[in-house]
CSV table of C-alpha atoms and ligand atoms in Angstrom, one decimal:
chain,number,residue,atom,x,y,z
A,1,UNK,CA,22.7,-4.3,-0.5
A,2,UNK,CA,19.8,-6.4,-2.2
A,3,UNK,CA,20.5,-8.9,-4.3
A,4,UNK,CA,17.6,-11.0,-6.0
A,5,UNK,CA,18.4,-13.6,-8.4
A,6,UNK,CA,16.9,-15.7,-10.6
A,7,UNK,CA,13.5,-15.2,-8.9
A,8,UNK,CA,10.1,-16.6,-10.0
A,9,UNK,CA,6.9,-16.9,-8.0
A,10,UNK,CA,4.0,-18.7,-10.2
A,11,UNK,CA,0.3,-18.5,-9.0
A,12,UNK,CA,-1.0,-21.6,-10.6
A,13,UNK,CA,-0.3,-21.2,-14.7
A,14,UNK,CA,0.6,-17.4,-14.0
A,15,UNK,CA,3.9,-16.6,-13.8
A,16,UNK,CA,4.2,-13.2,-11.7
A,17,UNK,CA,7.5,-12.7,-11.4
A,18,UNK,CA,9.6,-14.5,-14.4
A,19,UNK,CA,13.4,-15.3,-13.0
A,20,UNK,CA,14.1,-11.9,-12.1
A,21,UNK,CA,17.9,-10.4,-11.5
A,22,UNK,CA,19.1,-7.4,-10.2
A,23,UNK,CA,21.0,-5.8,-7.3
A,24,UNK,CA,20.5,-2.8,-5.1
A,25,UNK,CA,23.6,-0.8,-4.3
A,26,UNK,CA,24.3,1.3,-0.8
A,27,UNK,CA,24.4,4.6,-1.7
A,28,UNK,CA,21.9,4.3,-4.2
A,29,UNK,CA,18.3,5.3,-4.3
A,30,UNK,CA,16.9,2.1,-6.8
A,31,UNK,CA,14.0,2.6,-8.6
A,32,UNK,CA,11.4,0.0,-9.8
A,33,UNK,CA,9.7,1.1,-12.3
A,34,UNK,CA,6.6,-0.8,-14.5
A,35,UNK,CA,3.2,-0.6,-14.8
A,36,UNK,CA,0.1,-2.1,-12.8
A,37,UNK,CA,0.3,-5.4,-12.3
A,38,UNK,CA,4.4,-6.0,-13.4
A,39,UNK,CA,5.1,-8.0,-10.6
A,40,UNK,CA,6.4,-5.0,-8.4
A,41,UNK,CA,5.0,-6.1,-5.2
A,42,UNK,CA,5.3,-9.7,-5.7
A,43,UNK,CA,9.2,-9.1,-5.7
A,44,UNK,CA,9.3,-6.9,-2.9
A,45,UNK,CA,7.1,-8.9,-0.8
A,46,UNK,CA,9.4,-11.8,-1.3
A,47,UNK,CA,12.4,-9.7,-0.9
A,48,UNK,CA,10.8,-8.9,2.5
A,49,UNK,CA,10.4,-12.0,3.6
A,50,UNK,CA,6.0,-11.9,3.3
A,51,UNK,CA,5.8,-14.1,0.2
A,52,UNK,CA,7.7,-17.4,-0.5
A,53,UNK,CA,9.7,-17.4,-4.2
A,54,UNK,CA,8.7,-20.5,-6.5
A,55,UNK,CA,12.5,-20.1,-7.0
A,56,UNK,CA,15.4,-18.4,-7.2
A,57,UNK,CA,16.7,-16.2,-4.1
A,58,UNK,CA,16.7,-12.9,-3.0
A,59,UNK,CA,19.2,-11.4,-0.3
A,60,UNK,CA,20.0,-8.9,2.2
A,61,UNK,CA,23.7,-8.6,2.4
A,62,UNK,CA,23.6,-12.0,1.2
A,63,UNK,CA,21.4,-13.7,4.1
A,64,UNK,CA,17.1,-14.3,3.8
A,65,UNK,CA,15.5,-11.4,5.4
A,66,UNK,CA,13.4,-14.2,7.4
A,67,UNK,CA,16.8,-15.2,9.1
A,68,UNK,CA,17.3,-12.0,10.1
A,69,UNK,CA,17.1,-11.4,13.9
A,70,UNK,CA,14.9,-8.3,15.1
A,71,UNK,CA,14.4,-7.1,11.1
A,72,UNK,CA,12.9,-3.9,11.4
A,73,UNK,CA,16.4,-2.7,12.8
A,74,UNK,CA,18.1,-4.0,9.7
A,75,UNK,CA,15.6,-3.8,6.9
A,76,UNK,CA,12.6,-1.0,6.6
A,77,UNK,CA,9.5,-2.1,5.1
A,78,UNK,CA,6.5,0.0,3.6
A,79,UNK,CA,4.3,-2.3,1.7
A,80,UNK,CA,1.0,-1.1,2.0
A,81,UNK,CA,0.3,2.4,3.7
A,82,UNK,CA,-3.5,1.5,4.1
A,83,UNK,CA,-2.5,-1.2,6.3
A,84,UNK,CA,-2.1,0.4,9.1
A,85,UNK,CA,-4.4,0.2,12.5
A,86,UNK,CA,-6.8,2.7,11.5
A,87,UNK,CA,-8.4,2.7,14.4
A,88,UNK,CA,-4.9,3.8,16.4
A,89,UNK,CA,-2.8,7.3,16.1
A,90,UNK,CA,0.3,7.9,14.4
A,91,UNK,CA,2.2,8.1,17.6
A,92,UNK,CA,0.7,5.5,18.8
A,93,UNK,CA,1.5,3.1,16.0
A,94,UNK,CA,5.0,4.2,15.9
A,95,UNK,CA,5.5,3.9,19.8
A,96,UNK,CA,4.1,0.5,19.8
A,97,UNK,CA,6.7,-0.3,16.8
A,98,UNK,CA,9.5,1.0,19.0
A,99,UNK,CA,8.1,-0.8,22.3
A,100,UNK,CA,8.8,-4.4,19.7
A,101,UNK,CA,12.1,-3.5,18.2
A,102,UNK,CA,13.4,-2.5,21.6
A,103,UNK,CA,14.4,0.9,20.7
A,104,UNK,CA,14.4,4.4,22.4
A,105,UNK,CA,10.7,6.2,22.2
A,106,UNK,CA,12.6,9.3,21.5
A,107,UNK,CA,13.7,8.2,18.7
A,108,UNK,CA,9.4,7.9,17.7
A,109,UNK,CA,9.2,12.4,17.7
A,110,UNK,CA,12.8,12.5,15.7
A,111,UNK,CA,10.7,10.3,13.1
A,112,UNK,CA,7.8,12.2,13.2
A,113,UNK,CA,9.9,15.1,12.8
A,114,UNK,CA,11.6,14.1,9.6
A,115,UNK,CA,8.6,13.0,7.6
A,116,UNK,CA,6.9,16.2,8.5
A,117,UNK,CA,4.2,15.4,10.9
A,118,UNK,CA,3.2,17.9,13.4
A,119,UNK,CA,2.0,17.0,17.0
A,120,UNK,CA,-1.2,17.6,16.2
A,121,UNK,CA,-1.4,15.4,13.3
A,122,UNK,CA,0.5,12.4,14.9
A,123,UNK,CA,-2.4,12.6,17.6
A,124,UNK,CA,-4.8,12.0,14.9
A,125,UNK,CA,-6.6,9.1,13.7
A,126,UNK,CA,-5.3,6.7,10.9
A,127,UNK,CA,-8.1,6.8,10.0
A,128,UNK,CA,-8.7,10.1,9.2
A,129,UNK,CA,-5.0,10.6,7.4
A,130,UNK,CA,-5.1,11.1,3.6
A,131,UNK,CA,-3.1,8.8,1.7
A,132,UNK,CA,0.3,10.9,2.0
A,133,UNK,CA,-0.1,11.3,5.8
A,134,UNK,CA,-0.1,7.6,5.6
A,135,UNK,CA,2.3,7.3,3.5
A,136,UNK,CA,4.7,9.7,5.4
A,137,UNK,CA,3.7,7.6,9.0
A,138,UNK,CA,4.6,4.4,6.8
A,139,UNK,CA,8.1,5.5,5.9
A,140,UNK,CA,8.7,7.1,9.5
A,141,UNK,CA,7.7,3.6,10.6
A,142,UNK,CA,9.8,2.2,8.0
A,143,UNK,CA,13.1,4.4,8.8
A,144,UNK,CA,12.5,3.9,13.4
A,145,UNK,CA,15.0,1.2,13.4
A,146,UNK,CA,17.4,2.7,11.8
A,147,UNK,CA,17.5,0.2,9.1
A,148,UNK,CA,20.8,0.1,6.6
A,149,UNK,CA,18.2,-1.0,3.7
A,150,UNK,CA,14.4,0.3,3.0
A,151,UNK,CA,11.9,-1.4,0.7
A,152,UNK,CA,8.8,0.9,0.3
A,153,UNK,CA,6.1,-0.1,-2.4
A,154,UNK,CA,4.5,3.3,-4.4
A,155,UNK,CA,5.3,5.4,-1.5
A,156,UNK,CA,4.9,8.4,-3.8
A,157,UNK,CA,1.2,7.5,-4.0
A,158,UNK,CA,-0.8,10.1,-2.5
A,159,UNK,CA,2.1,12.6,-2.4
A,160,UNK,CA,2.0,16.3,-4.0
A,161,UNK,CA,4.7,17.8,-6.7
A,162,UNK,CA,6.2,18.9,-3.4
A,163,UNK,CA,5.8,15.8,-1.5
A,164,UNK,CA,7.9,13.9,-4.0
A,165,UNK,CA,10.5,16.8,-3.9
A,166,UNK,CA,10.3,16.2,-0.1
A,167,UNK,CA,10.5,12.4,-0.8
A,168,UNK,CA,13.7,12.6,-2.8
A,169,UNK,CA,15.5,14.6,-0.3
A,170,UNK,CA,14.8,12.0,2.7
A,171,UNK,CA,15.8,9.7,0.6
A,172,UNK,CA,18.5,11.0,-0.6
A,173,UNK,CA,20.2,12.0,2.4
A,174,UNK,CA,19.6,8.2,3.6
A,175,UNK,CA,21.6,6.7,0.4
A,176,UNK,CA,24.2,9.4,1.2
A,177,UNK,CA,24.5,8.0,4.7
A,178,UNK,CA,25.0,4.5,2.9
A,179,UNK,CA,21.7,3.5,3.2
A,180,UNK,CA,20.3,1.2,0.2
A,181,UNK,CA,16.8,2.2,-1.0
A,182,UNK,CA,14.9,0.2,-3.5
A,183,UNK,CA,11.7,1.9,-4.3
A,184,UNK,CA,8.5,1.2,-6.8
A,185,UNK,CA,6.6,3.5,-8.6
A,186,UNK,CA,3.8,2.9,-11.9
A,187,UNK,CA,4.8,6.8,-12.7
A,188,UNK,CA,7.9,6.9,-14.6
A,189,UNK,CA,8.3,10.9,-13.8
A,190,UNK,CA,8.6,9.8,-10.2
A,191,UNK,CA,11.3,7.4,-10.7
A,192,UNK,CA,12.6,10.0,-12.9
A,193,UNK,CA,12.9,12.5,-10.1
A,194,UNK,CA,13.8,9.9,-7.4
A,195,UNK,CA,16.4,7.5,-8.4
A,196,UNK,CA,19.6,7.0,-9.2
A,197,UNK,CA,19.3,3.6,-10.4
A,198,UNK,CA,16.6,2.0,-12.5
A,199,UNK,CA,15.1,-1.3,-13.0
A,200,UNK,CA,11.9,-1.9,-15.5
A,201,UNK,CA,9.8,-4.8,-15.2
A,202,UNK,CA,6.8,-5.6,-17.3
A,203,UNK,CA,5.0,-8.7,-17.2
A,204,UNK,CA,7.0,-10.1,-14.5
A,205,UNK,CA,10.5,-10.1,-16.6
A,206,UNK,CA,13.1,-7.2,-16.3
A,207,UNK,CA,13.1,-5.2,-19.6
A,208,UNK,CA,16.1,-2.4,-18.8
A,209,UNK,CA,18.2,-1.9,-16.1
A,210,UNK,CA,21.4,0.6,-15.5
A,211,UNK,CA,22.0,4.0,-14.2
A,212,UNK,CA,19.4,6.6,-14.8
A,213,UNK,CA,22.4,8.3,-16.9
A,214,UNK,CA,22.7,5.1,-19.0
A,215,UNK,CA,18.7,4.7,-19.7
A,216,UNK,CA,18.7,8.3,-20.4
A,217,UNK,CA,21.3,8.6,-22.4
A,218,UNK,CA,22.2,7.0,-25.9
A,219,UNK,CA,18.7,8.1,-27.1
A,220,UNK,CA,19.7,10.7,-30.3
A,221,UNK,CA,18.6,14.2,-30.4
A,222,UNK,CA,15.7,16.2,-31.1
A,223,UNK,CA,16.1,19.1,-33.6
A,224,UNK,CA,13.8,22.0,-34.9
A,225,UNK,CA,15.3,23.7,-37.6
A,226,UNK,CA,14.1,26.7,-40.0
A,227,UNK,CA,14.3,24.0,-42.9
A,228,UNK,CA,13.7,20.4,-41.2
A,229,UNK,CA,13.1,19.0,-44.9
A,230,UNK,CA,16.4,19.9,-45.6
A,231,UNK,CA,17.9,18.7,-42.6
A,232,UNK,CA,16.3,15.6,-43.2
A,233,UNK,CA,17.7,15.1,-46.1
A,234,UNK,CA,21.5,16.1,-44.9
A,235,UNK,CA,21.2,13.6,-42.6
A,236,UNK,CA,20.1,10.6,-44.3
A,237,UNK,CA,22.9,11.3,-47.0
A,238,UNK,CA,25.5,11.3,-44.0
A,239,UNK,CA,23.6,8.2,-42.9
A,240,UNK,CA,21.9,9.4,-39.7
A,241,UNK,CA,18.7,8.0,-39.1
A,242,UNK,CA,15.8,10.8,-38.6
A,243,UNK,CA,12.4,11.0,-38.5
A,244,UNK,CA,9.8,13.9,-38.2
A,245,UNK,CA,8.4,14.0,-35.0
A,246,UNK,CA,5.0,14.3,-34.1
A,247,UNK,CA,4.9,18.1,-32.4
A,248,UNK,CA,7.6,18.8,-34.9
A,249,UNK,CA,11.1,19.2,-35.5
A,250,UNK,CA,13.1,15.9,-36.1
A,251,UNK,CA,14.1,12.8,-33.7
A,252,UNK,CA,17.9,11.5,-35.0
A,253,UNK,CA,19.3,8.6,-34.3
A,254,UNK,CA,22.5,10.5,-33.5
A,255,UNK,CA,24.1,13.2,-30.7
A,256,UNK,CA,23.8,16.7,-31.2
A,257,UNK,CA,27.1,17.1,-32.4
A,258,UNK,CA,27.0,15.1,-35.4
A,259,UNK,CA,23.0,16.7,-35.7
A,260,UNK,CA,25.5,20.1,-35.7
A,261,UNK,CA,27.6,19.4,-38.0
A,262,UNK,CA,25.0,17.9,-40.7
A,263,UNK,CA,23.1,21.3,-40.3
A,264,UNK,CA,26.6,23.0,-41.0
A,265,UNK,CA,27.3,21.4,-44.0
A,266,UNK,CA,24.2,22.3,-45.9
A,267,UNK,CA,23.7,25.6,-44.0
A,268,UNK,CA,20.6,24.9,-42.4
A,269,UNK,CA,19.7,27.4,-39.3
A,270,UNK,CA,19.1,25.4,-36.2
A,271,UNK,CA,16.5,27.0,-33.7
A,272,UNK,CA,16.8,24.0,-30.9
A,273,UNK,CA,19.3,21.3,-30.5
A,274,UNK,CA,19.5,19.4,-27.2
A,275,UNK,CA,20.1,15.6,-26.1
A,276,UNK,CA,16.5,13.4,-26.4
A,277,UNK,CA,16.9,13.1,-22.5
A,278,UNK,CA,14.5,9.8,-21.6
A,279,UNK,CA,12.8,9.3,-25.0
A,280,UNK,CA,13.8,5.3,-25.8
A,281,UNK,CA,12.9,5.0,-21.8
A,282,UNK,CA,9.4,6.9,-21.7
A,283,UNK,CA,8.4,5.1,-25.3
A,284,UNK,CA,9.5,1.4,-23.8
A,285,UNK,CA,7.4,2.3,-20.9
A,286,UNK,CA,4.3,3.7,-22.7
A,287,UNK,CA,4.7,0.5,-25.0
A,288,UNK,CA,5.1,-1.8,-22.2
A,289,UNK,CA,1.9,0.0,-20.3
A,290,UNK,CA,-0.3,0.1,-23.4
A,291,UNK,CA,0.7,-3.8,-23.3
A,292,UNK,CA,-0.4,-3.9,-20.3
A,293,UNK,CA,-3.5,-2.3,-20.4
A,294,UNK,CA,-4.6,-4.1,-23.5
A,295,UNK,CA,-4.9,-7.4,-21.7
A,296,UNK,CA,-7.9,-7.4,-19.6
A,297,UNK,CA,-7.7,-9.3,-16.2
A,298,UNK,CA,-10.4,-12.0,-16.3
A,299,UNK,CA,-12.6,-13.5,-13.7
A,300,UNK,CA,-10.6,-16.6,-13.2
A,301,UNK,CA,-6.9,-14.6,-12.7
A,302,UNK,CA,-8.8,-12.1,-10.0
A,303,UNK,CA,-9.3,-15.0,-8.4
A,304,UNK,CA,-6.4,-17.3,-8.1
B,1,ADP,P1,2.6,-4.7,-9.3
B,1,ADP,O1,3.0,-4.5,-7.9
B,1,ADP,O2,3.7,-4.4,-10.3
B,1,ADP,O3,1.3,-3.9,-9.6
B,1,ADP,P2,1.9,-7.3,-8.5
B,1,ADP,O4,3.2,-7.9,-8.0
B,1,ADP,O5,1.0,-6.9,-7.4
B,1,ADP,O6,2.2,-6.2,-9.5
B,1,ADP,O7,1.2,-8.4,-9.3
B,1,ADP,C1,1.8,-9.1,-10.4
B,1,ADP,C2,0.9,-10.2,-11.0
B,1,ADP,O8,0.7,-11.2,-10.0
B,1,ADP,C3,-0.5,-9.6,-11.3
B,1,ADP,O9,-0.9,-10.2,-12.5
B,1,ADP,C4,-1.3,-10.0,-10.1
B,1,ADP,O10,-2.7,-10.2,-10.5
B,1,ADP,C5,-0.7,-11.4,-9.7
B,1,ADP,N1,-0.8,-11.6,-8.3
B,1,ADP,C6,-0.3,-10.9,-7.3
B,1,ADP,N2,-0.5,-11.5,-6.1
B,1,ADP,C7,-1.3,-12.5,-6.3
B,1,ADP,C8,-1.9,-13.6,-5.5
B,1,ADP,N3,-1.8,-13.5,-4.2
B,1,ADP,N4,-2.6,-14.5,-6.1
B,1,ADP,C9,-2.7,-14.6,-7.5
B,1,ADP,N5,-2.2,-13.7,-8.3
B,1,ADP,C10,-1.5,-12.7,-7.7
């Protein structure tokens, strides 16, 4: 369980994080989900115990992860997969985590083993991993104490289609286990595909929260019809707000069954019908990243 409340961290006049709530239930794979410079990391360094808050707190079943004793075996970290010794191999980085969380360097191959590096690969060179070998070392790294929570920044960065399939399993067989996983991505597709719960954040403040069956659902209905003229007008006279969308067919303020039953009554054919699975979600996010995006970083913030 994570609980953050209230939370702000300020870098001089910038406000990074902007008294940010939420919680992060066992069971549940949490995604956090906003674009490039949200305040993602900022949170989830705090949360791990790297960054001090400005204010506010944020817990791991209830206590500060810096008054946890021997950490790694409670809470799993992956924060930056770059940072990592390049100069050492993957076994050897995860034997030398073992050797300091006291644990069993057996336990090192059953890691290895579930993230899906070989032998051969785990006797290689940090330095010569791509991104998702070092991603995969950073969450075997982050799962060898056998934590009951795991924080892992963008660990989807670097992965293939497949990879984040692979991803999703791990980490869903953790939650199942009662684990708590609380997870950033910039991509909403991989949130999408990963977690069950999501929390959006966009210029440091929380912007939606819920279940990914509450973001995704409430959002109308698309509709392509033989006549969507006609439809258009059945609806507005029953009072359902529509509007043409831009690839075609209609987007309605409404669920499919009402959409249904408008068509019915003026006998217009309906070719597709379905729930607008994500739509409100993907255009907050797309607004909140074109937000984003329109406000250049200057000299003076890169530096701070
Ligand atoms: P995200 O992880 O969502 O990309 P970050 O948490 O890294 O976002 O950054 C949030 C904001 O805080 C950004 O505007 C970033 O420039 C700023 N920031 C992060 N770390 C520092 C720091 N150490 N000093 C100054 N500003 C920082």
């Amino acid at each position: 369980m994570i609980t953050v409340q209230n939370l702000t961290k300020r870098y001089g006049d910038h406000v990074a994080v902007d008294d940010v709530s939420f919680t992060c239930r066992p069971g549940q794979v949490t995604g956090f989900l906003g674009p490039n410079g949200a305040g993602k990391s900022t949170t989830m360094r705090i949360i791990a115990g790297l960054t001090p808050a400005t204010s506010g707190v944020a817990h791991l079943y209830g206590v500060d992860y810096r008054t946890i004793p021997n950490p790694a075996t409670q809470v799993g970290v992956l924060l930056d997969a770059s940072a990592q010794h390049a100069g050492r191999t993957g076994a050897e980085i995860l034997r030398l985590a073992a050797m300091t969380m006291g644990i069993n360097r057996d336990r090192v191959d059953e890691m290895l083993e579930m993230v899906s590096l070989t032998p051969e690969e785990a006797g290689r060179r940090v330095r010569n991993y791509s991104l998702g070998m070092r991603q995969r070392l950073g969450i075997a790294a982050a799962l060898l104490g056998d934590p009951k929570v795991l924080i892992l920044d963008e660990p989807a960065n670097g992965l293939d289609p497949a990879g984040i399939h692979w991803m999703r399993t791990l980490l869903r067989d953790y939650a199942d286990r009662g684990g708590t996983v609380l997870l950033s991505s910039h991509l909403l597709h991989e949130i999408e595909i990963i977690a069950d719960d999501i929390v959006v954040i966009g210029n440091g403040r929380i912007v939606a929260q819920g279940t990914k069956a509450e973001l995704l659902a409430g959002a109308g209905s698309r509709v392509h019809s033989l006549d969507d003229e006609a439809l258009l007008r059945a609806l507005t006279a029953a009072q359902i707000i529509a509007r043409p969308h831009a690839s075609g067919g209609l987007d309605v303020d409404a669920e499919p069954v009402e959409v249904g039953r408008a068509a019915a009554a003026v006998g217009v054919v309906l070719t597709e019908l379905r729930p607008a699975d994500g739509a409100q979600l993907e255009a907050m996010f797309l607004q909140l990243t074109s937000d984003t995006q329109r406000e250049q970083p200057t000299l003076e913030g890169a530096l701070r």
